[in-house]
């Protein structure tokens, strides 16, 4: 699925949604369709995520922290479902012939159609060095909405 236009909304507009978990992953900036923001926009999903299995049922939203030089949580989507990368149907539908050994035990996060948005008020990295996100963070939606910077996401 390739969404041509990504609308922009404020995090406050998200407050009408219920308060389950948001999974925040990090990715590279740019239009490379193999990684980061380019992959997100082209594939409309996020892959190879090592998610704590106990958290999967509560994850209803996805956010992407775009690494330097952007250094902000800039994208948000509703999660349709989370599947194993080795799931035969996932591999058939998304064109994987066999799972990579690097993807063993990893998940793919599939988005609800039309739900990927760019935040008009992205969450900046924390002041000082190393104030970004590496790997994965989890947050309730209400904490995500109130966050002044990524340090506030918990």
Coordinates of N, CA and C in Angstrom, one line a residue:
X1 N 0.9 -1.2 0.0 CA 0.0 0.0 0.0 C 0.9 1.2 0.0
X2 N 0.7 2.1 -0.9 CA 1.5 3.3 -1.0 C 0.5 4.5 -0.9
X3 N 0.6 5.2 0.2 CA -0.3 6.4 0.5 C 0.4 7.6 -0.2
X4 N -0.2 8.2 -1.1 CA 0.4 9.3 -1.8 C 0.4 10.6 -1.0
X5 N -0.6 10.9 -0.2 CA -0.7 12.1 0.6 C -0.8 11.8 2.1
X6 N 0.1 12.3 2.9 CA 0.0 12.1 4.3 C -0.4 13.4 5.0
X7 N -1.6 13.4 5.5 CA -2.1 14.6 6.2 C -1.4 14.9 7.5
X8 N -1.5 16.2 7.9 CA -0.9 16.6 9.1 C -1.9 17.0 10.2
X9 N -1.6 16.5 11.4 CA -2.5 16.8 12.5 C -1.7 17.2 13.8
X10 N -2.4 17.8 14.7 CA -1.8 18.1 16.0 C -1.9 16.9 17.0
X11 N -1.0 16.7 17.9 CA -1.1 15.7 18.9 C -2.3 15.9 19.8
X12 N -2.8 17.1 20.0 CA -4.0 17.3 20.8 C -5.2 16.7 20.1
X13 N -5.2 16.7 18.8 CA -6.3 16.1 18.0 C -6.4 14.6 18.3
X14 N -5.3 14.0 18.8 CA -5.3 12.6 19.1 C -6.0 12.2 20.4
X15 N -6.3 13.2 21.2 CA -6.8 13.0 22.6 C -8.2 12.4 22.6
X16 N -8.9 12.4 21.5 CA -10.2 11.8 21.5 C -10.1 10.3 21.4
X17 N -8.9 9.8 21.1 CA -8.7 8.3 21.0 C -8.6 7.7 22.4
X18 N -8.8 6.4 22.5 CA -8.6 5.7 23.8 C -7.2 5.7 24.2
X19 N -6.9 5.3 25.4 CA -5.5 5.4 26.0 C -4.7 4.1 26.1
X20 N -4.6 3.4 25.0 CA -3.7 2.2 25.0 C -2.3 2.6 24.8
X21 N -1.5 1.6 24.4 CA 0.0 1.9 24.2 C 0.3 2.4 22.8
X22 N 1.3 3.3 22.8 CA 1.9 3.7 21.5 C 3.3 3.1 21.5
X23 N 3.7 2.4 20.4 CA 5.1 2.0 20.3 C 5.8 3.0 19.5
X24 N 7.0 3.4 20.0 CA 7.7 4.5 19.3 C 9.0 3.8 18.8
X25 N 9.2 3.8 17.5 CA 10.4 3.2 16.9 C 11.3 4.3 16.3
X26 N 12.5 4.0 16.1 CA 13.4 5.0 15.5 C 13.7 4.6 14.0
X27 N 13.9 5.6 13.2 CA 14.2 5.4 11.8 C 15.1 6.5 11.2
X28 N 15.6 6.3 10.1 CA 16.5 7.2 9.4 C 15.7 8.2 8.6
X29 N 16.1 9.5 8.4 CA 15.4 10.4 7.6 C 15.7 10.1 6.1
X30 N 15.0 10.7 5.2 CA 15.2 10.6 3.8 C 14.2 9.7 3.1
X31 N 14.4 9.6 1.7 CA 13.5 9.0 0.9 C 13.9 7.6 0.4
X32 N 15.0 7.0 1.0 CA 15.4 5.7 0.6 C 14.3 4.7 1.0
X33 N 13.7 4.0 0.0 CA 12.6 3.1 0.2 C 12.9 1.8 0.9
X34 N 14.2 1.6 1.2 CA 14.6 0.4 1.9 C 14.7 0.6 3.4
X35 N 14.8 1.8 3.9 CA 14.9 2.1 5.3 C 14.2 3.4 5.7
X36 N 13.9 3.5 7.0 CA 13.5 4.8 7.6 C 12.2 5.3 7.0
X37 N 12.2 6.7 6.9 CA 11.0 7.4 6.5 C 10.5 6.9 5.1
X38 N 11.5 6.8 4.2 CA 11.2 6.3 2.8 C 10.4 5.0 2.8
X39 N 10.9 4.0 3.7 CA 10.3 2.7 3.8 C 8.9 2.9 4.3
X40 N 8.7 3.7 5.4 CA 7.4 3.9 6.0 C 6.4 4.4 5.0
X41 N 6.8 5.4 4.3 CA 5.8 6.0 3.3 C 5.5 5.1 2.1
X42 N 6.5 4.3 1.7 CA 6.4 3.4 0.6 C 5.6 2.1 0.9
X43 N 5.9 1.5 2.1 CA 5.4 0.2 2.4 C 4.2 0.3 3.4
X44 N 4.0 1.4 4.0 CA 2.9 1.6 4.9 C 2.8 0.6 6.0
X45 N 4.0 0.3 6.6 CA 4.2 -0.6 7.7 C 5.6 -0.4 8.2
X46 N 5.9 -1.1 9.4 CA 7.2 -1.0 10.0 C 7.6 -2.4 10.3
X47 N 8.8 -2.8 10.0 CA 9.3 -4.2 10.1 C 10.4 -4.4 11.0
X48 N 10.6 -5.7 11.3 CA 11.8 -6.2 12.0 C 11.9 -5.6 13.4
X49 N 10.8 -5.5 14.1 CA 10.7 -4.9 15.4 C 10.7 -6.0 16.5
X50 N 11.6 -5.9 17.5 CA 11.7 -6.8 18.6 C 10.7 -6.3 19.7
X51 N 9.5 -6.7 19.6 CA 8.5 -6.2 20.6 C 8.3 -7.2 21.7
X52 N 8.2 -6.7 22.9 CA 7.9 -7.5 24.1 C 6.5 -8.1 23.9
X53 N 6.5 -9.4 23.8 CA 5.3 -10.2 23.5 C 4.1 -9.8 24.4
X54 N 4.4 -9.5 25.7 CA 3.3 -9.2 26.6 C 2.7 -7.8 26.3
X55 N 3.4 -7.0 25.5 CA 2.8 -5.7 25.2 C 2.0 -5.7 23.9
X56 N 2.2 -6.7 23.1 CA 1.5 -6.7 21.8 C 0.0 -6.4 21.9
X57 N -0.8 -7.1 22.8 CA -2.2 -6.8 22.8 C -2.6 -5.4 23.1
X58 N -1.8 -4.7 23.8 CA -2.1 -3.3 24.2 C -1.7 -2.2 23.2
X59 N -0.9 -2.6 22.2 CA -0.3 -1.6 21.2 C -1.4 -1.4 20.2
X60 N -1.8 -0.1 20.2 CA -2.8 0.3 19.2 C -2.3 1.4 18.2
X61 N -1.2 2.0 18.6 CA -0.6 3.1 17.8 C 0.9 2.9 17.6
X62 N 1.4 3.5 16.6 CA 2.8 3.5 16.2 C 3.2 4.9 16.0
X63 N 4.4 5.2 16.4 CA 5.0 6.5 16.1 C 6.5 6.3 15.7
X64 N 6.9 7.2 14.8 CA 8.3 7.1 14.4 C 9.1 8.3 14.8
X65 N 10.2 8.0 15.5 CA 11.2 9.0 15.8 C 12.2 9.0 14.6
X66 N 12.3 10.2 14.0 CA 13.2 10.3 12.9 C 14.5 10.8 13.4
X67 N 15.6 10.1 13.1 CA 16.9 10.3 13.7 C 17.5 11.6 13.1
X68 N 18.7 12.0 13.6 CA 19.4 13.2 13.2 C 19.5 13.3 11.7
X69 N 19.4 14.5 11.1 CA 19.3 15.8 11.7 C 17.9 16.2 12.1
X70 N 16.8 15.4 11.8 CA 15.5 15.8 12.1 C 15.3 15.7 13.7
X71 N 15.6 14.6 14.3 CA 15.6 14.4 15.7 C 14.2 14.7 16.4
X72 N 13.2 14.2 15.8 CA 11.8 14.4 16.3 C 10.9 13.2 16.1
X73 N 10.0 13.0 17.0 CA 8.9 12.0 16.7 C 8.0 12.7 15.7
X74 N 7.9 12.2 14.5 CA 7.3 13.0 13.4 C 6.1 12.3 12.8
X75 N 6.0 11.0 12.9 CA 4.9 10.3 12.2 C 4.1 9.4 13.2
X76 N 2.9 9.2 12.9 CA 2.0 8.5 13.8 C 1.0 7.7 13.0
X77 N 0.6 6.5 13.4 CA -0.4 5.7 12.7 C -1.1 4.8 13.7
X78 N -2.3 4.4 13.3 CA -3.1 3.4 14.1 C -2.6 2.0 13.6
X79 N -2.5 1.1 14.5 CA -2.0 -0.2 14.2 C -3.2 -1.1 13.8
X80 N -3.1 -1.7 12.7 CA -4.1 -2.7 12.2 C -3.9 -4.0 12.9
X81 N -2.6 -4.5 12.8 CA -2.2 -5.7 13.5 C -0.7 -5.8 13.5
X82 N -0.3 -6.7 14.4 CA 1.2 -7.0 14.6 C 1.4 -8.4 14.3
X83 N 2.2 -8.8 13.3 CA 2.4 -10.2 12.9 C 3.9 -10.5 13.0
X84 N 4.1 -11.8 13.1 CA 5.5 -12.3 13.0 C 6.0 -12.2 11.6
X85 N 7.3 -11.8 11.5 CA 7.9 -11.7 10.2 C 7.9 -13.0 9.4
X86 N 7.9 -14.1 10.2 CA 8.0 -15.4 9.6 C 6.6 -16.0 9.3
X87 N 5.5 -15.3 9.6 CA 4.2 -15.7 9.3 C 4.0 -15.9 7.8
X88 N 3.6 -17.2 7.4 CA 3.5 -17.5 5.9 C 2.6 -16.5 5.2
X89 N 1.5 -16.1 5.7 CA 0.6 -15.2 5.0 C 1.3 -13.8 4.8
X90 N 2.0 -13.3 5.9 CA 2.7 -12.1 5.8 C 3.8 -12.2 4.7
X91 N 4.5 -13.3 4.7 CA 5.5 -13.4 3.6 C 4.9 -13.5 2.2
X92 N 3.8 -14.1 2.1 CA 3.1 -14.2 0.8 C 2.6 -12.9 0.3
X93 N 1.9 -12.2 1.2 CA 1.3 -10.9 0.9 C 2.3 -9.8 0.6
X94 N 3.4 -9.8 1.4 CA 4.4 -8.7 1.3 C 5.6 -9.1 0.6
X95 N 5.6 -10.3 -0.1 CA 6.7 -10.6 -1.0 C 8.0 -11.1 -0.5
X96 N 8.0 -11.6 0.8 CA 9.2 -12.2 1.3 C 9.2 -13.7 0.9
X97 N 10.3 -14.2 0.4 CA 10.4 -15.6 0.1 C 10.7 -16.5 1.3
X98 N 11.6 -15.9 2.1 CA 11.9 -16.6 3.4 C 12.4 -15.6 4.4
X99 N 12.1 -15.8 5.7 CA 12.6 -14.9 6.7 C 14.1 -14.9 6.8
X100 N 14.7 -13.7 7.0 CA 16.1 -13.6 7.2 C 16.4 -14.0 8.7
X101 N 17.6 -14.5 8.9 CA 17.9 -14.9 10.3 C 17.9 -13.7 11.2
X102 N 18.2 -12.5 10.6 CA 18.1 -11.3 11.4 C 16.7 -11.0 11.9
X103 N 15.7 -11.5 11.2 CA 14.3 -11.2 11.5 C 13.7 -12.3 12.4
X104 N 14.5 -13.3 12.8 CA 13.9 -14.3 13.7 C 13.3 -13.7 15.0
X105 N 12.1 -14.0 15.2 CA 11.4 -13.5 16.4 C 10.9 -12.1 16.3
X106 N 11.2 -11.5 15.2 CA 10.8 -10.0 15.0 C 9.4 -9.9 14.5
X107 N 8.8 -8.8 14.6 CA 7.4 -8.5 14.2 C 7.4 -7.4 13.1
X108 N 6.2 -7.4 12.4 CA 5.9 -6.4 11.5 C 4.7 -5.7 12.0
X109 N 4.7 -4.4 12.0 CA 3.5 -3.6 12.4 C 2.8 -3.0 11.2
X110 N 1.6 -3.5 11.0 CA 0.8 -3.1 9.9 C -0.2 -2.0 10.3
X111 N -0.3 -1.0 9.5 CA -1.1 0.2 9.8 C -2.5 0.1 9.2
X112 N -3.5 0.7 9.9 CA -4.8 0.9 9.4 C -4.8 1.8 8.2
X113 N -5.5 1.4 7.2 CA -5.5 2.2 5.9 C -5.9 3.6 6.2
X114 N -5.1 4.6 5.7 CA -5.4 6.0 5.8 C -5.0 6.6 7.1
X115 N -4.4 5.8 8.0 CA -4.1 6.4 9.4 C -2.8 7.0 9.5
X116 N -1.8 6.8 8.6 CA -0.5 7.4 8.8 C -0.6 8.9 8.6
X117 N -0.1 9.6 9.6 CA -0.1 11.1 9.6 C 1.3 11.6 10.0
X118 N 1.6 12.8 9.5 CA 2.7 13.6 10.0 C 2.3 14.5 11.1
X119 N 2.9 14.5 12.2 CA 2.5 15.4 13.3 C 2.9 16.8 13.0
X120 N 1.9 17.7 13.1 CA 2.2 19.2 12.9 C 2.9 19.7 14.1
X121 N 2.9 19.0 15.2 CA 3.7 19.4 16.4 C 4.5 18.3 16.9
X122 N 5.6 17.9 16.1 CA 6.4 16.7 16.4 C 7.0 16.9 17.8
X123 N 7.4 15.8 18.4 CA 8.0 15.7 19.7 C 9.5 15.8 19.5
X124 N 10.2 16.9 20.0 CA 11.6 17.0 19.7 C 12.4 16.1 20.7
X125 N 13.7 15.9 20.3 CA 14.6 15.1 21.2 C 14.8 16.0 22.5
X126 N 15.3 15.3 23.5 CA 15.6 16.0 24.8 C 16.8 16.9 24.6
X127 N 16.8 18.0 25.3 CA 17.9 18.9 25.2 C 19.2 18.2 25.7
X128 N 20.3 18.6 25.1 CA 21.6 18.0 25.4 C 21.9 16.8 24.5
X129 N 23.1 16.2 24.7 CA 23.5 15.1 23.9 C 22.8 13.8 24.2
X130 N 22.6 13.1 23.1 CA 22.0 11.8 23.3 C 20.5 11.8 23.7
X131 N 19.8 12.9 23.3 CA 18.4 13.1 23.7 C 17.4 12.4 22.8
X132 N 17.9 11.6 21.9 CA 16.9 11.0 21.0 C 16.4 9.6 21.4
X133 N 15.9 8.9 20.5 CA 15.4 7.5 20.8 C 16.2 6.5 19.9
X134 N 16.7 5.5 20.5 CA 17.3 4.4 19.8 C 16.6 3.2 20.2
X135 N 16.2 2.4 19.2 CA 15.4 1.2 19.5 C 13.9 1.5 19.6
X136 N 13.4 1.0 20.7 CA 11.9 1.0 20.9 C 11.6 1.7 22.3
X137 N 10.5 2.5 22.3 CA 10.0 3.0 23.6 C 8.5 2.7 23.5
X138 N 7.9 2.6 24.7 CA 6.4 2.4 24.8 C 5.9 3.6 25.6
X139 N 4.7 4.0 25.3 CA 4.1 5.1 26.1 C 2.6 4.9 26.0
X140 N 1.9 5.4 27.0 CA 0.4 5.5 26.9 C 0.2 6.7 25.9
X141 N -1.0 6.6 25.3 CA -1.3 7.7 24.4 C -1.4 9.1 25.1
X142 N -1.9 9.1 26.3 CA -2.0 10.4 27.0 C -0.6 11.0 27.3
X143 N 0.3 10.1 27.7 CA 1.7 10.6 27.9 C 2.3 11.1 26.6
X144 N 2.0 10.4 25.6 CA 2.6 10.8 24.2 C 2.0 12.1 23.9
X145 N 0.8 12.4 24.0 CA 0.1 13.6 23.7 C 0.7 14.8 24.5
X146 N 1.0 14.6 25.8 CA 1.5 15.6 26.7 C 3.0 15.9 26.6
X147 N 3.7 15.0 26.0 CA 5.2 15.1 26.0 C 5.7 16.4 25.4
X148 N 6.6 17.0 26.1 CA 7.3 18.2 25.6 C 8.5 17.9 24.8
X149 N 9.1 16.7 25.1 CA 10.3 16.2 24.4 C 10.3 14.7 24.7
X150 N 11.2 14.0 24.0 CA 11.2 12.5 24.1 C 11.5 12.0 25.5
X151 N 12.1 12.8 26.3 CA 12.3 12.3 27.7 C 11.0 12.2 28.5
X152 N 10.0 12.9 28.1 CA 8.7 12.8 28.7 C 7.8 11.6 28.3
X153 N 8.3 10.9 27.2 CA 7.6 9.8 26.7 C 7.9 8.6 27.6
X154 N 6.8 8.1 28.3 CA 7.0 6.9 29.1 C 5.7 6.2 29.3

